[in-house]
XYZ file of C-alpha atoms in Angstrom:
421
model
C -67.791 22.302 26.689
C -64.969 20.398 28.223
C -62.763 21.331 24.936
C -63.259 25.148 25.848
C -61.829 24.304 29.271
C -58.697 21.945 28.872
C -56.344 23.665 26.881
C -56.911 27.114 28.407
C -53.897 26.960 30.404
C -51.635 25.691 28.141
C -52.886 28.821 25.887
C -53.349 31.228 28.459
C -51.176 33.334 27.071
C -53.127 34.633 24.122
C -55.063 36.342 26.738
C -52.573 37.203 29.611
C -49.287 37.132 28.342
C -46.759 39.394 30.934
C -49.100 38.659 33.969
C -48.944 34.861 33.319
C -45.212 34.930 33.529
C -45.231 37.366 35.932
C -47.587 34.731 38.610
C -45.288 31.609 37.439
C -41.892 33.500 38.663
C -40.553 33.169 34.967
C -38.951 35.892 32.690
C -40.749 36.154 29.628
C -38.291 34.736 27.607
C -38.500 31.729 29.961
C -42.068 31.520 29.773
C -41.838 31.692 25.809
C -39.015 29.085 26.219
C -41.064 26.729 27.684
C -44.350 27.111 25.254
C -42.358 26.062 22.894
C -41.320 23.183 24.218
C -44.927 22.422 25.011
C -45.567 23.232 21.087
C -43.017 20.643 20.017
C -44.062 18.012 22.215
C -48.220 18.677 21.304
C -46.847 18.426 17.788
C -45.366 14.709 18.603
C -48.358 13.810 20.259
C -50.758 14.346 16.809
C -49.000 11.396 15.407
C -48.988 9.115 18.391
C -52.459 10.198 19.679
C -54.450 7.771 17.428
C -52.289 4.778 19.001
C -54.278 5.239 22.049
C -57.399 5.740 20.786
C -57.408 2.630 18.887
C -56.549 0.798 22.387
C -59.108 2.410 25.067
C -62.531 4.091 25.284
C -63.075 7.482 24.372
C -65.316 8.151 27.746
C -61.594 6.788 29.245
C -58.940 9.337 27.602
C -61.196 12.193 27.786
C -61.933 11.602 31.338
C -58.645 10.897 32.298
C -56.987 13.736 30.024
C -59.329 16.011 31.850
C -58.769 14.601 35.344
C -54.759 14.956 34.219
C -55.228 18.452 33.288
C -56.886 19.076 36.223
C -53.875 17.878 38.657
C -51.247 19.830 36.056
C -53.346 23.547 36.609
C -53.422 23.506 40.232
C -49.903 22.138 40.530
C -48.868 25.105 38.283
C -50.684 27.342 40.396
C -47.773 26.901 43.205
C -45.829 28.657 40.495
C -43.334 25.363 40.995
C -40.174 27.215 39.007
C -38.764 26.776 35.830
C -38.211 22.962 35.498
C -41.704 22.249 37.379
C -43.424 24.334 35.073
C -41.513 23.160 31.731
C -42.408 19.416 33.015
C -46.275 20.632 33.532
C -46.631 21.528 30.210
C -45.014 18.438 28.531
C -47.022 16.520 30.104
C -50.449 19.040 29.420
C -49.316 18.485 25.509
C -49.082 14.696 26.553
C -52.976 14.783 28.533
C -54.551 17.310 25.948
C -53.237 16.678 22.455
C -52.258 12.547 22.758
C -55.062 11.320 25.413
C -57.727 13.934 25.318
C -58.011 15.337 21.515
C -57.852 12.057 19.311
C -60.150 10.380 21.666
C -62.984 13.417 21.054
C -62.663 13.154 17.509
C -63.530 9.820 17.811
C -66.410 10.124 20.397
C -67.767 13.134 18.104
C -67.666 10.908 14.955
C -69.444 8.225 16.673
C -72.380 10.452 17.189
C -74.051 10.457 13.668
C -73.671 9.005 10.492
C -71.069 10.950 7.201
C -73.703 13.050 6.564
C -73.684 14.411 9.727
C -70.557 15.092 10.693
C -69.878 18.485 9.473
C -73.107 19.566 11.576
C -71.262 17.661 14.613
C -67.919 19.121 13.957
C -69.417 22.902 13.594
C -71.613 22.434 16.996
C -68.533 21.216 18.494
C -66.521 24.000 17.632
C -69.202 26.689 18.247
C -70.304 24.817 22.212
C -66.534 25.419 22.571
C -66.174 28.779 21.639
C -69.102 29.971 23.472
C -67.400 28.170 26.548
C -64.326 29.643 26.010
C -65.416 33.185 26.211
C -67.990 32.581 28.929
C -65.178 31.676 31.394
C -63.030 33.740 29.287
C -64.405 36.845 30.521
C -65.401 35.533 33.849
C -61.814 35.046 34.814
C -60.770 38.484 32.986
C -63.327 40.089 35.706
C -61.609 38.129 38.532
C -57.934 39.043 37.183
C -59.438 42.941 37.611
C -60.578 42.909 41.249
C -57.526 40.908 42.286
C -54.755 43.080 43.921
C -52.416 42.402 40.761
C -52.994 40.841 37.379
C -50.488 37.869 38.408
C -52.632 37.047 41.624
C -55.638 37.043 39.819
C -54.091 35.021 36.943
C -53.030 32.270 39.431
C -56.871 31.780 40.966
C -57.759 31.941 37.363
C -55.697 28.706 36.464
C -57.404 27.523 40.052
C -60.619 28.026 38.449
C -59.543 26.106 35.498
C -58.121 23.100 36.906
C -61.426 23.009 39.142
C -63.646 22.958 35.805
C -61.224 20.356 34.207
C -62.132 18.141 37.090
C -66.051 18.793 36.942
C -66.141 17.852 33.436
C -64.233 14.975 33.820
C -67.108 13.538 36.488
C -69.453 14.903 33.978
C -68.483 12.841 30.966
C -67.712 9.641 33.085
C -70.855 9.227 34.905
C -73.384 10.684 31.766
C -71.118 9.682 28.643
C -72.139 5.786 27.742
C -69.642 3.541 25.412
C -71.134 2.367 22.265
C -69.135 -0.858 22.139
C -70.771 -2.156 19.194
C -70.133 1.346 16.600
C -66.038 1.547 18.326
C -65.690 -1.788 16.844
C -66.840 -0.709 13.195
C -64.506 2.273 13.526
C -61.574 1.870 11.058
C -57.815 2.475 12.679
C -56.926 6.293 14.044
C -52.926 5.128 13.787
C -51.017 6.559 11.006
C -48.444 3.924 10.188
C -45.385 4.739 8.832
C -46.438 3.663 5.385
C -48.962 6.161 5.421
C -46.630 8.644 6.280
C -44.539 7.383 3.283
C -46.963 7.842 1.192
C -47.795 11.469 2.219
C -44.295 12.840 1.981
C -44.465 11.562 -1.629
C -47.322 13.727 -2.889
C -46.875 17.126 -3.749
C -50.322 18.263 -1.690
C -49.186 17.319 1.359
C -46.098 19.745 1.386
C -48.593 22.493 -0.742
C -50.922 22.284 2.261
C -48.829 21.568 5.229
C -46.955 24.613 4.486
C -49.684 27.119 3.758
C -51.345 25.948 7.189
C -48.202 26.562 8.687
C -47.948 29.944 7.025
C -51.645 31.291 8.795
C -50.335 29.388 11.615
C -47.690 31.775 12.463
C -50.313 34.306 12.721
C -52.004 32.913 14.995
C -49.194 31.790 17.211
C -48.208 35.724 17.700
C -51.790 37.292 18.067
C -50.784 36.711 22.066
C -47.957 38.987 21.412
C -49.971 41.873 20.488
C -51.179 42.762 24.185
C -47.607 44.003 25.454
C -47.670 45.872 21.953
C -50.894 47.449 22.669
C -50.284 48.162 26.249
C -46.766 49.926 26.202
C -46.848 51.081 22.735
C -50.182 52.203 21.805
C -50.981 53.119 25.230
C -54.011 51.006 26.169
C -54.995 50.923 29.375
C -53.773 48.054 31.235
C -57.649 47.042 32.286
C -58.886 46.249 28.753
C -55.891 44.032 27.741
C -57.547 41.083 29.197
C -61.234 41.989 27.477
C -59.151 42.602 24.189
C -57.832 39.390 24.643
C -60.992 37.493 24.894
C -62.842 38.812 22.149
C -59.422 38.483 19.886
C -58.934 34.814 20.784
C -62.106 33.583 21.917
C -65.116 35.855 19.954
C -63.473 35.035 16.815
C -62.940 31.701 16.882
C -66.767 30.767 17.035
C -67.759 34.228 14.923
C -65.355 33.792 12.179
C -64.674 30.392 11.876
C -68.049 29.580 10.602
C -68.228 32.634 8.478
C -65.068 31.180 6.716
C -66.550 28.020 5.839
C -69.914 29.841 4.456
C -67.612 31.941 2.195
C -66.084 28.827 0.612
C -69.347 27.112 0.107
C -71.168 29.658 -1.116
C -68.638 32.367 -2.920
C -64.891 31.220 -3.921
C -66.002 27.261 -3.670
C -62.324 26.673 -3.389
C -60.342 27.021 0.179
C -57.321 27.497 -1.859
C -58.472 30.496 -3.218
C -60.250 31.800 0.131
C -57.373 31.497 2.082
C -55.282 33.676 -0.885
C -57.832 36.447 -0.020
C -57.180 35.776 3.446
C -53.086 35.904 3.097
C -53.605 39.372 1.103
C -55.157 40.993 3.707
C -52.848 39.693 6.527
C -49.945 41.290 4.068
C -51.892 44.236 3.960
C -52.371 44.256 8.253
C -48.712 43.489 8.596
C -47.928 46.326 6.670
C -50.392 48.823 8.016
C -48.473 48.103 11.690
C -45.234 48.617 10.350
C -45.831 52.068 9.051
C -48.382 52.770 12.105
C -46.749 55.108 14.311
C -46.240 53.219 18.034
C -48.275 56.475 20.196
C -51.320 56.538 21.849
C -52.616 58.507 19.630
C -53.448 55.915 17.076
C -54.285 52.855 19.705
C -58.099 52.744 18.495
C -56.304 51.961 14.881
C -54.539 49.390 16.555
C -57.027 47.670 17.949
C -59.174 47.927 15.113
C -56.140 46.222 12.480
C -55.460 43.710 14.944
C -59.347 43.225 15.286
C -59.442 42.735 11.315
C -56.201 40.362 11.808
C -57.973 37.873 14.055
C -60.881 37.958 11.457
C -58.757 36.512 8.773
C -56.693 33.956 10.857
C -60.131 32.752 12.600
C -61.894 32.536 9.156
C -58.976 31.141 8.025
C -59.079 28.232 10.578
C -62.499 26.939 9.861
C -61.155 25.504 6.551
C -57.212 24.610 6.338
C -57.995 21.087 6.138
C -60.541 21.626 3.615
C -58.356 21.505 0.563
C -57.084 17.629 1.429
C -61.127 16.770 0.128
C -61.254 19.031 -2.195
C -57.554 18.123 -4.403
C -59.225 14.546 -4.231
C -56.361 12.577 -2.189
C -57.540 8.987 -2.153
C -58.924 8.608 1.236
C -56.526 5.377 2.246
C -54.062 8.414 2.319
C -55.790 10.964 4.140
C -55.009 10.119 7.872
C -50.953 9.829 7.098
C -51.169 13.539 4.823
C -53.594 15.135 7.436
C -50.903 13.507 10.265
C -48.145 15.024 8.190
C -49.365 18.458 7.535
C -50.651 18.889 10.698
C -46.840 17.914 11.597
C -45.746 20.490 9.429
C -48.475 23.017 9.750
C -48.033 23.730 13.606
C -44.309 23.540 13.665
C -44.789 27.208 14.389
C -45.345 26.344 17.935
C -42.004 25.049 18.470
C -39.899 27.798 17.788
C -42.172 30.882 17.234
C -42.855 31.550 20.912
C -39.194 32.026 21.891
C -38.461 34.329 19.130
C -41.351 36.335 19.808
C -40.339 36.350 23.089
C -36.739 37.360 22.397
C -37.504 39.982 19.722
C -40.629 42.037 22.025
C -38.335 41.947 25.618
C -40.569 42.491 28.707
C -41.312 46.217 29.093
C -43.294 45.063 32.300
C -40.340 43.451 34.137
C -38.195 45.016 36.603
C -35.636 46.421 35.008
C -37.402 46.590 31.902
C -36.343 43.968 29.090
C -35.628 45.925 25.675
C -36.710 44.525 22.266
C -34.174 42.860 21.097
C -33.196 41.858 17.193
C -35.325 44.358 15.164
C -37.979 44.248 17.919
C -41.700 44.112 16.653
C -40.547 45.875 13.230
C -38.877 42.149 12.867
C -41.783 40.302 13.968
C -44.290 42.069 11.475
C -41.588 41.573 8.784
C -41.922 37.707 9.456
C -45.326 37.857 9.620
C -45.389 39.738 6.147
C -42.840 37.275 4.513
C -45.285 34.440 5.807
C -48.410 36.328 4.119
C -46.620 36.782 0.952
C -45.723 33.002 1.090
C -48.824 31.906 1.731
C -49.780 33.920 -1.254
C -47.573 32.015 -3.525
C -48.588 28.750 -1.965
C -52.406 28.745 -2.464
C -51.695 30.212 -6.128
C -49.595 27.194 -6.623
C -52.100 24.764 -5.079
C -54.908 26.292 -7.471
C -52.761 25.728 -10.718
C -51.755 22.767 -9.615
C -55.178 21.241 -9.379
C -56.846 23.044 -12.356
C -53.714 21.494 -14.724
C -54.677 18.180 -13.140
C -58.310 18.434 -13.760
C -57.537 19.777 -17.720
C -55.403 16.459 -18.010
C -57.921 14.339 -16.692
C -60.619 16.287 -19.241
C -58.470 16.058 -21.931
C -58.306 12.034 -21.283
C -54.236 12.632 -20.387
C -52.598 10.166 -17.352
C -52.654 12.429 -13.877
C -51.622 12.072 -10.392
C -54.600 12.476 -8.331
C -57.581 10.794 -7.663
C -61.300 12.546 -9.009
C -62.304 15.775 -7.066
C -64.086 15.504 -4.415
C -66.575 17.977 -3.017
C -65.462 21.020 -0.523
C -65.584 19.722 3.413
């Protein structure tokens, strides 16, 4: 539960976008500025996370990550100004994604044996979906009675910092250490030889950069709610409920659904997530042919709504194809550190061009879109579809030319496959 509450501020902005900036003082393009800073210095923070998990107590970092993230929400609630806010959010990447994150994947893993863990994982992603839109749509309500969306927005992150700071008494008076199973635990560090090691083989950079391709999906679904609102005419009311169920509903519907399908119909995630890289071409193309009226916001919604379906399902399994192309698993924490390095590089840059190219049709004067507008952000999005496309194709022939060698008695690169996570 407490992972459906800690990062919600940092990612606010897939559900209120304009009014976020709008309570913090900041343009837009300010606001997208300084997500991407936060995106660059989360991505830092992957590698460098397991070096303090391997030195304190899980119950420790996710208590004080929590506590931390408590102090940065209400402080950020004063709406302290551009440099107070940029600082708030380094250090939120810093409290969430180096402190609080590696030490729950540890904590999580501790609770059952290797044939448990997927069940673990799944209930841990599901608690925190169904926590996310619980208070998801509980502060959407209080952003509607508030006199403005930016007041409401503000007791919102209130709300949030208070919950960060309940859960962080929660897990340190009822979560016990297990002393005995942290000191069986192998090393979370990836050491530069690891690292080394990744960058030499050829799945890593097949991977990394197909992740990164759904990634940039992702990253812009935020984006969509000024689209909706001032271009398709939805009413201003419903962006926040459209919000929830696109970032929140999903995650917990879909992701699930995603991992079924591989199991049980393509049995490859290579292959799943070409299916799911057709049909985001096909969605990026439907909105740049859609006309931008009122007239056609229910179709809209509805491709956007099919969108988050594919990125969501799409998320349950990106990592799923390091088990399955049978990396040797003395590798698997430096490729998994280095495509996750080079899979959510997205978040560094992405927000300020997205930013730049939409303008702020709510601001006063209005902002224009800038640099081909949304027209240029769904032909990114298509040329990362079509991308992706080639990259899972690749990864598939890759692996199936491996396997003939290895039937065929020949010399190959990879270790034997293993089984689907």
């Amino acid at each position: 539960m407490s992972c459906g509450i800690i990062f919600q501020v940092a990612y606010i902005r897939f559900v209120f976008l304009g009014p976020t900036a709008e309570a913090l003082h900041l343009s837009s393009q300010d606001y997208g500025n300084i997500i991407s800073v936060f995106g660059f210095v989360a991505m830092v923070m992957y590698f460098v996370g397991g070096w303090f998990a391997d030195r304190f107590p899980p119950k420790l970092l996710v208590a004080v990550g929590l506590s931390g993230t408590g102090v940065l929400d209400l402080y950020l609630a004063q709406a302290p100004g551009y440099g107070g806010t940029l600082v708030a959010h380094v250090l939120m990447a810093v409290m969430g994604m180096g402190l609080y994150w590696p030490a729950l994947v540890k904590a999580i893993g501790m609770l059952g044996d290797a044939s448990e863990q997927g069940r673990l994982f799944g209930f841990l992603e599901g608690m925190r979906g169904v926590t996310s839109t619980l208070v998801g749509f509980i502060g959407t309500a209080l952003v509607a009675v508030t006199v403005t969306q930016a007041a409401g927005v503000v007791w919102l992150i209130r709300v949030y910092g208070i919950l960060a700071f309940v859960f962080a008494a929660l897990v340190w008076f009822l979560v016990r250490n297990d002393d005995e199973k942290l000191a069986e635990l192998g090393s979370s560090t990836v050491t530069l030889r690891q690292l080394w090691l990744a960058a030499k083989n050829k799945y890593t950079w097949l991977i990394g950069l197909t992740v990164m391709m759904m990634y940039c999906f992702y990253t812009t679904l935020g984006y969509f709610s000024p689209l909706l609102e001032y271009r398709f005419g939805i009413a201003a009311g419903l962006i926040g409920v459209i919000g929830v169920v696109r970032t929140y509903v999903f995650q917990f519907v879909a992701g699930p659904a995603g991992g079924v399908v591989v199991d049980k119909v393509t049995r490859s995630s290579p292959r799943f997530l070409r299916w799911m890289f057709l049909g985001c071409a096909v969605i990026a193309v439907g909105f740049l042919v859609l006309p931008r009226s009122s007239a056609f916001g229910g179709i809209a919604v509805a491709l956007m709504f099919v969108l988050c379906l594919f990125v969501f399902a799409s998320r349950g399994v990106y990592f799923a194809t390091v088990g399955e192309v049978g990396i040797p698993e003395n590798e698997r924490g430096g490729v998994i550190g280095l495509v996750s390095g080079i899979a959510f590089l997205p978040d560094a840059f992405l927000p300020s061009l997205s930013a730049w190219w939409i303008g702020d049709p709510g601001a006063e004067p209005a902002v224009p879109e800038r640099g081909g507008g949304y027209t240029a952000l769904f032909v990114f999005l298509l040329a990362a579809a079509l991308l992706g496309l080639l990259l899972t194709t690749l990864t598939t022939r890759v692996r199936r030319r491996e396997l003939a060698a290895r039937d065929n008695g020949l010399p190959h690169e990879s270790a034997p496959l293993a089984p689907a996570i």
